Coordinates of C-alpha atoms and ligand atoms in Angstrom, one line a residue:
X1 CA -2.0 -10.2 -45.0
X2 CA 0.0 -7.2 -45.6
X3 CA -2.4 -5.9 -42.6
X4 CA -1.4 -8.3 -40.1
X5 CA 2.1 -8.1 -40.7
X6 CA 2.5 -4.1 -39.9
X7 CA 0.2 -4.9 -37.0
X8 CA 0.0 -6.9 -34.7
X9 CA -4.2 -7.4 -33.4
X10 CA -4.0 -9.9 -30.4
X11 CA -0.3 -9.7 -27.5
X12 CA -0.6 -12.9 -24.9
X13 CA 1.7 -12.7 -22.4
X14 CA 2.8 -15.1 -19.0
X15 CA 0.6 -13.8 -16.6
X16 CA 1.7 -10.6 -15.1
X17 CA 2.4 -9.4 -12.0
X18 CA 1.5 -5.7 -9.2
X19 CA 4.9 -5.4 -7.3
X20 CA 3.7 -2.6 -5.5
X21 CA -0.8 -1.6 -5.3
X22 CA -3.1 -0.2 -2.4
X23 CA -5.5 -2.4 -2.5
X24 CA -7.1 -0.5 1.1
X25 CA -9.5 -2.6 3.5
X26 CA -13.3 -2.6 4.7
X27 CA -15.2 -1.7 1.5
X28 CA -12.8 -0.4 0.0
X29 CA -11.0 -3.6 -0.7
X30 CA -14.3 -5.5 -1.6
X31 CA -14.3 -2.5 -4.4
X32 CA -11.2 -2.4 -5.9
X33 CA -10.0 -6.0 -5.6
X34 CA -11.5 -7.4 -8.5
X35 CA -9.6 -4.9 -10.9
X36 CA -6.6 -5.9 -9.7
X37 CA -7.2 -9.6 -9.9
X38 CA -8.7 -9.8 -13.1
X39 CA -4.8 -8.7 -14.4
X40 CA -2.3 -10.1 -12.1
X41 CA -1.7 -13.4 -10.9
X42 CA 1.0 -11.8 -7.3
X43 CA 1.3 -8.5 -6.0
X44 CA 3.2 -6.6 -3.4
X45 CA 0.7 -5.6 -1.5
X46 CA 1.0 -1.8 0.8
X47 CA 1.1 -1.5 4.1
X48 CA 0.1 2.5 4.6
X49 CA -4.0 1.8 6.7
X50 CA -4.6 3.2 9.4
X51 CA -3.6 1.6 11.6
X52 CA -0.5 0.4 9.7
X53 CA 0.1 -2.6 9.2
X54 CA 3.6 -3.7 11.4
X55 CA 3.3 -6.9 12.8
X56 CA 2.9 -9.9 11.9
X57 CA -0.1 -10.6 13.4
X58 CA -2.0 -7.8 11.6
X59 CA -0.6 -9.2 8.5
X60 CA -2.1 -12.8 8.7
X61 CA -5.6 -10.2 9.6
X62 CA -5.1 -8.4 6.5
X63 CA -4.1 -11.2 3.7
X64 CA -6.7 -13.3 5.2
X65 CA -9.2 -10.3 4.4
X66 CA -7.4 -9.9 0.8
X67 CA -8.4 -13.6 0.2
X68 CA -11.2 -12.9 1.2
X69 CA -11.9 -9.9 -1.1
X70 CA -9.8 -11.2 -4.1
X71 CA -11.0 -15.5 -4.0
X72 CA -8.5 -18.0 -5.0
X73 CA -6.5 -16.8 -7.9
X74 CA -4.5 -14.2 -5.9
X75 CA -1.0 -13.9 -3.8
X76 CA -1.2 -11.1 -2.2
X77 CA 2.5 -10.5 -1.3
X78 CA 2.9 -8.5 2.6
X79 CA 5.0 -6.1 3.3
X80 CA 5.3 -4.3 6.7
X81 CA 5.7 -0.9 7.5
X82 CA 8.2 -0.1 9.2
X83 CA 8.5 2.4 11.8
X84 CA 11.1 4.0 14.1
X85 CA 10.4 1.2 16.7
X86 CA 10.4 -1.6 14.5
X87 CA 11.9 -4.9 16.4
X88 CA 14.6 -6.9 14.3
X89 CA 13.8 -10.0 15.3
X90 CA 10.6 -10.1 15.3
X91 CA 10.5 -8.1 11.0
X92 CA 13.1 -11.4 10.6
X93 CA 10.8 -14.0 12.4
X94 CA 7.8 -12.9 9.9
X95 CA 10.3 -12.9 7.0
X96 CA 11.5 -16.3 8.0
X97 CA 8.0 -17.6 8.8
X98 CA 7.0 -16.7 5.4
X99 CA 4.2 -13.4 6.0
X100 CA 6.1 -10.8 5.4
X101 CA 7.6 -10.3 1.8
X102 CA 9.1 -7.3 2.5
X103 CA 9.6 -4.4 4.4
X104 CA 8.4 -1.0 3.2
X105 CA 10.2 1.8 4.2
X106 CA 8.3 5.5 4.2
X107 CA 10.1 8.7 5.8
X108 CA 8.2 9.7 7.6
X109 CA 5.0 11.9 6.5
X110 CA 6.3 11.7 2.7
X111 CA 2.7 10.5 1.5
X112 CA -0.8 9.1 2.5
X113 CA -0.8 7.1 5.9
X114 CA 3.0 7.2 6.4
X115 CA 2.8 9.5 9.4
X116 CA 3.9 6.4 11.5
X117 CA 7.2 6.2 8.7
X118 CA 10.9 6.5 9.5
X119 CA 11.5 9.4 11.1
X120 CA 15.4 8.7 10.2
X121 CA 16.7 6.5 8.2
X122 CA 20.1 6.1 10.8
X123 CA 17.7 5.0 13.1
X124 CA 16.1 1.5 12.1
X125 CA 19.8 0.3 11.0
X126 CA 19.9 -2.7 13.4
X127 CA 16.8 -3.5 10.7
X128 CA 18.5 -2.4 8.1
X129 CA 20.9 -4.7 8.5
X130 CA 19.3 -8.0 9.5
X131 CA 17.4 -8.0 6.3
X132 CA 20.6 -7.5 4.6
X133 CA 21.5 -10.6 6.7
X134 CA 18.4 -12.4 5.6
X135 CA 17.9 -11.5 2.1
X136 CA 14.5 -8.8 2.5
X137 CA 13.7 -7.3 0.1
X138 CA 13.6 -2.8 1.8
X139 CA 10.9 -1.6 -0.6
X140 CA 11.3 2.7 -0.5
X141 CA 9.3 5.7 -1.0
X142 CA 11.8 7.3 -2.5
X143 CA 11.5 11.4 -1.1
X144 CA 12.8 13.6 1.6
X145 CA 10.3 15.2 3.5
X146 CA 13.3 18.3 4.3
X147 CA 10.9 21.2 3.5
X148 CA 13.4 23.2 2.3
X149 CA 13.2 21.0 -0.2
X150 CA 11.2 21.8 -3.7
X151 CA 8.6 18.8 -3.9
X152 CA 9.7 18.2 -8.2
X153 CA 13.2 17.0 -6.5
X154 CA 12.6 15.9 -3.3
X155 CA 13.1 12.5 -5.5
X156 CA 16.7 13.1 -6.7
X157 CA 16.9 15.0 -3.3
X158 CA 16.6 11.7 -1.9
X159 CA 18.9 9.1 -3.7
X160 CA 21.7 11.7 -2.6
X161 CA 20.3 12.0 0.8
X162 CA 19.6 8.2 1.4
X163 CA 19.8 6.0 -0.9
X164 CA 23.3 6.2 -1.7
X165 CA 24.6 5.7 1.3
X166 CA 22.4 3.5 2.2
X167 CA 23.9 1.1 -0.9
X168 CA 27.2 2.1 0.1
X169 CA 26.8 0.9 3.2
X170 CA 24.4 -2.3 3.2
X171 CA 26.2 -3.5 0.0
X172 CA 24.3 -7.3 -0.4
X173 CA 20.5 -5.1 1.0
X174 CA 18.0 -5.8 -2.3
X175 CA 16.2 -2.3 -2.9
X176 CA 13.0 -1.9 -4.7
X177 CA 12.8 2.5 -5.6
X178 CA 9.8 2.4 -6.2
X179 CA 7.3 4.7 -8.4
X180 CA 10.2 6.2 -10.4
X181 CA 9.4 9.6 -11.9
X182 CA 12.4 11.1 -12.7
X183 CA 15.4 10.7 -15.3
X184 CA 17.7 10.7 -12.4
X185 CA 16.2 8.0 -10.5
X186 CA 16.2 5.7 -13.5
X187 CA 19.7 6.6 -14.6
X188 CA 20.8 6.1 -10.7
X189 CA 19.3 2.8 -11.1
X190 CA 20.4 1.4 -14.2
X191 CA 23.9 2.4 -13.5
X192 CA 23.0 0.8 -10.0
X193 CA 24.5 -2.5 -8.2
X194 CA 22.9 -6.2 -9.4
X195 CA 21.3 -5.2 -6.4
X196 CA 19.0 -2.3 -6.9
X197 CA 15.7 -2.5 -9.1
X198 CA 12.3 0.3 -9.4
X199 CA 8.8 0.3 -10.5
X200 CA 7.3 2.3 -12.5
X201 CA 3.7 3.4 -12.7
X202 CA 0.9 3.8 -15.4
X203 CA 0.6 7.8 -14.9
X204 CA 4.4 8.5 -14.7
X205 CA 4.7 6.9 -18.2
X206 CA 1.8 9.2 -19.3
X207 CA 1.5 12.1 -17.8
X208 CA 4.1 15.0 -17.0
X209 CA 3.4 17.7 -14.4
X210 CA 1.3 20.0 -16.7
X211 CA -1.3 17.6 -15.8
X212 CA -2.0 19.2 -12.9
X213 CA -2.6 22.2 -14.2
X214 CA -5.1 21.4 -17.6
X215 CA -7.1 23.8 -17.7
X216 CA -7.4 24.4 -14.0
X217 CA -6.6 21.6 -10.8
X218 CA -6.7 18.4 -11.6
X219 CA -7.0 16.5 -8.3
X220 CA -7.2 13.4 -10.2
X221 CA -3.8 13.7 -12.1
X222 CA -2.5 14.3 -8.3
X223 CA -0.2 11.2 -6.3
X224 CA 2.8 10.9 -5.1
X225 CA 6.0 11.1 -6.1
X226 CA 4.2 14.1 -8.1
X227 CA 4.8 13.5 -11.8
X228 CA 7.3 16.0 -12.8
X229 CA 9.0 17.7 -15.7
X230 CA 8.2 16.4 -19.9
X231 CA 11.8 15.3 -20.4
X232 CA 11.3 12.7 -17.2
X233 CA 8.6 11.6 -18.1
X234 CA 10.5 11.0 -21.0
X235 CA 13.2 9.3 -19.5
X236 CA 11.4 7.1 -17.4
X237 CA 9.3 5.7 -20.2
X238 CA 13.2 5.0 -22.1
X239 CA 13.8 3.1 -19.1
X240 CA 10.7 0.8 -18.6
X241 CA 11.4 -0.1 -22.2
X242 CA 14.8 0.0 -21.9
X243 CA 14.5 -4.0 -21.5
X244 CA 16.2 -4.5 -18.3
X245 CA 15.7 -6.2 -15.1
X246 CA 16.2 -3.6 -13.3
X247 CA 13.0 -1.8 -14.0
X248 CA 8.6 -4.2 -13.8
X249 CA 5.4 -2.8 -13.2
X250 CA 4.5 -1.7 -10.3
X251 CA 0.8 0.4 -10.5
X252 CA 0.9 2.5 -7.1
X253 CA -2.9 2.3 -8.0
X254 CA -4.1 4.1 -5.0
X255 CA -7.6 5.1 -4.7
X256 CA -9.3 7.5 -2.5
X257 CA -13.3 8.1 -2.4
X258 CA -14.0 11.1 -4.9
X259 CA -14.5 13.5 -2.0
X260 CA -11.2 12.6 -0.8
X261 CA -9.0 13.5 -3.9
X262 CA -11.7 16.6 -4.6
X263 CA -11.2 18.4 -1.8
X264 CA -9.6 21.8 -0.5
X265 CA -6.6 19.6 0.4
X266 CA -6.8 16.3 -2.1
X267 CA -5.8 13.3 -1.5
X268 CA -2.3 11.8 -2.9
X269 CA -2.9 8.7 -5.0
X270 CA -4.4 8.0 -8.7
X271 CA -6.2 4.5 -9.1
X272 CA -5.0 2.8 -12.2
X273 CA -5.9 -0.9 -11.4
X274 CA -9.6 -1.2 -13.4
X275 CA -7.0 -1.1 -16.7
X276 CA -3.3 -1.1 -15.7
X277 CA -2.5 -3.5 -18.1
X278 CA -4.1 -1.4 -20.7
X279 CA -2.6 1.7 -20.0
X280 CA 1.3 -0.1 -19.7
X281 CA 0.2 -1.6 -22.9
X282 CA 0.0 2.4 -24.5
X283 CA 3.3 2.9 -23.9
X284 CA 5.2 -0.3 -25.2
X285 CA 3.5 0.3 -28.8
X286 CA 3.8 3.7 -28.8
X287 CA 7.9 3.2 -28.3
X288 CA 7.6 0.0 -30.3
X289 CA 9.1 -2.2 -27.0
X290 CA 5.8 -4.8 -28.0
X291 CA 7.9 -7.0 -27.6
X292 CA 9.9 -5.9 -24.2
X293 CA 5.9 -5.9 -22.6
X294 CA 6.4 -9.2 -21.2
X295 CA 9.7 -8.6 -19.2
X296 CA 8.6 -5.4 -18.0
X297 CA 4.9 -7.3 -16.7
X298 CA 6.2 -10.8 -16.1
X299 CA 9.8 -11.7 -15.6
X300 CA 11.9 -8.7 -14.8
X301 CA 9.5 -9.0 -10.8
X302 CA 9.9 -11.8 -10.5
X303 CA 12.9 -12.2 -10.8
X304 CA 14.4 -9.4 -8.9
X305 CA 11.6 -11.0 -5.4
X306 CA 12.8 -14.2 -5.8
X307 CA 9.6 -15.9 -6.9
X308 CA 9.0 -18.2 -10.3
X309 CA 7.1 -17.0 -13.3
X310 CA 3.1 -16.9 -13.2
X311 CA 2.2 -20.4 -15.6
X312 CA -1.0 -18.5 -16.9
X313 CA -1.1 -16.1 -19.5
X314 CA -3.1 -12.5 -20.0
X315 CA -4.6 -11.4 -23.6
X316 CA -5.0 -8.3 -24.4
X317 CA -6.6 -7.8 -28.2
X318 CA -6.4 -4.5 -30.5
X319 CA -9.8 -3.3 -29.5
X320 CA -11.1 -0.3 -28.0
X321 CA -11.6 0.1 -24.5
X322 CA -13.7 3.5 -23.2
X323 CA -12.4 4.6 -19.9
X324 CA -15.6 5.0 -17.7
X325 CA -15.9 8.7 -15.1
X326 CA -16.2 6.8 -12.5
X327 CA -15.5 2.5 -11.1
X328 CA -16.2 0.9 -8.3
X329 CA -17.6 5.2 -7.4
X330 CA -13.6 6.2 -7.6
X331 CA -12.0 8.5 -10.3
X332 CA -10.2 6.2 -12.6
X333 CA -6.9 6.6 -14.4
X334 CA -7.9 7.5 -17.8
X335 CA -11.6 8.2 -16.8
X336 CA -12.9 9.7 -20.1
X337 CA -10.2 8.4 -22.5
X338 CA -10.1 5.9 -25.2
X339 CA -7.4 2.9 -25.1
X340 CA -6.8 1.2 -27.9
X341 CA -6.1 -1.9 -26.0
X342 CA -8.1 -4.9 -24.4
X343 CA -8.1 -7.4 -21.4
X344 CA -9.8 -10.0 -22.4
X345 CA -9.0 -13.1 -20.2
Ligands
NCD401 C1 -0.5 6.4 -2.5 C2 -1.9 6.7 -0.9 O1 -3.0 6.8 -1.4 O2 -2.1 5.2 -0.4 N1 -0.6 7.5 -2.5 C3 0.1 7.7 -3.5 O3 -0.1 9.2 -3.9 N2 0.8 7.2 -4.3 C4 0.6 5.9 -1.3 C5 1.9 6.4 -1.8 O4 2.2 4.7 -2.2 O5 2.4 6.8 -1.8
ZN402 ZN1 2.0 3.3 -3.1

């Protein structure tokens, strides 16, 4: 019927992966993991616990706790939190033993639980050189922390000051610039070498910085890197739906207790895991790019990380989902909104 030709009513994708997620630990891990597992086969798990995941033994223990919380159908891919003291030989031994999939560069004090991060990339050059030789992916939180740089410019300045020299000095290094938020970053990655890719979150596709101040201060729209101007959102959307293998799904789902968000000093992080795929689907549909959704969600990331594509599938149907005000006691992204696509299995 004409109707069916004009409007797709169901979408079956190869099972996707989340190339950037915060699963936390303890009770929070048990509460949030099922939402990621419901949609994703694998995820790159961020190591910014307190204390951070810096050793092979810590990663093995954390991975075991995740497997307990997530069950057998999910594969956590562990990342090493780099510090000024990371030992290159230990890191590469953990990578070659299959414990670490990637290492994470947090500039010190750039974001939640990053106090132990790297104070200056110059200090970890031997680590970076060893990663380049071993073919180990470097995941990057791409913001400078220089207090003289405006918070809305921290990503763009990072490209010039840190990332461009890093790629120049280590041309074989595989880098994922995570959660890109600006036209500058989208362009930098698109123009960069094949060793450079980027993840994109749902919130940076949906929100511009007005969301932070819509009728009052909105802590649940606050994450890092902070959402930017509308022209940046549009550029990030264009990159996501472009079909380029350099851009792929990474939710940066970052749950915080309600009291930690709704505070005089609210934490950065948006809990988008419950409806992540449905949120991305809305963007691809609005951009007339549903045919490119599978590449972004299920193929580009696996190829960049040199992993096999998943065998299973996930199906979304065009049925409204009303996002509740709380999920597992946490305020989810899109709380109180209606989304048009529903994951059914
Ligand atoms: C993350 C968190 O809460 O751990 N917060 C965030 O705003 N994205 C840390 C991070 O990825 O920057
Ligand atoms: Zn993150």
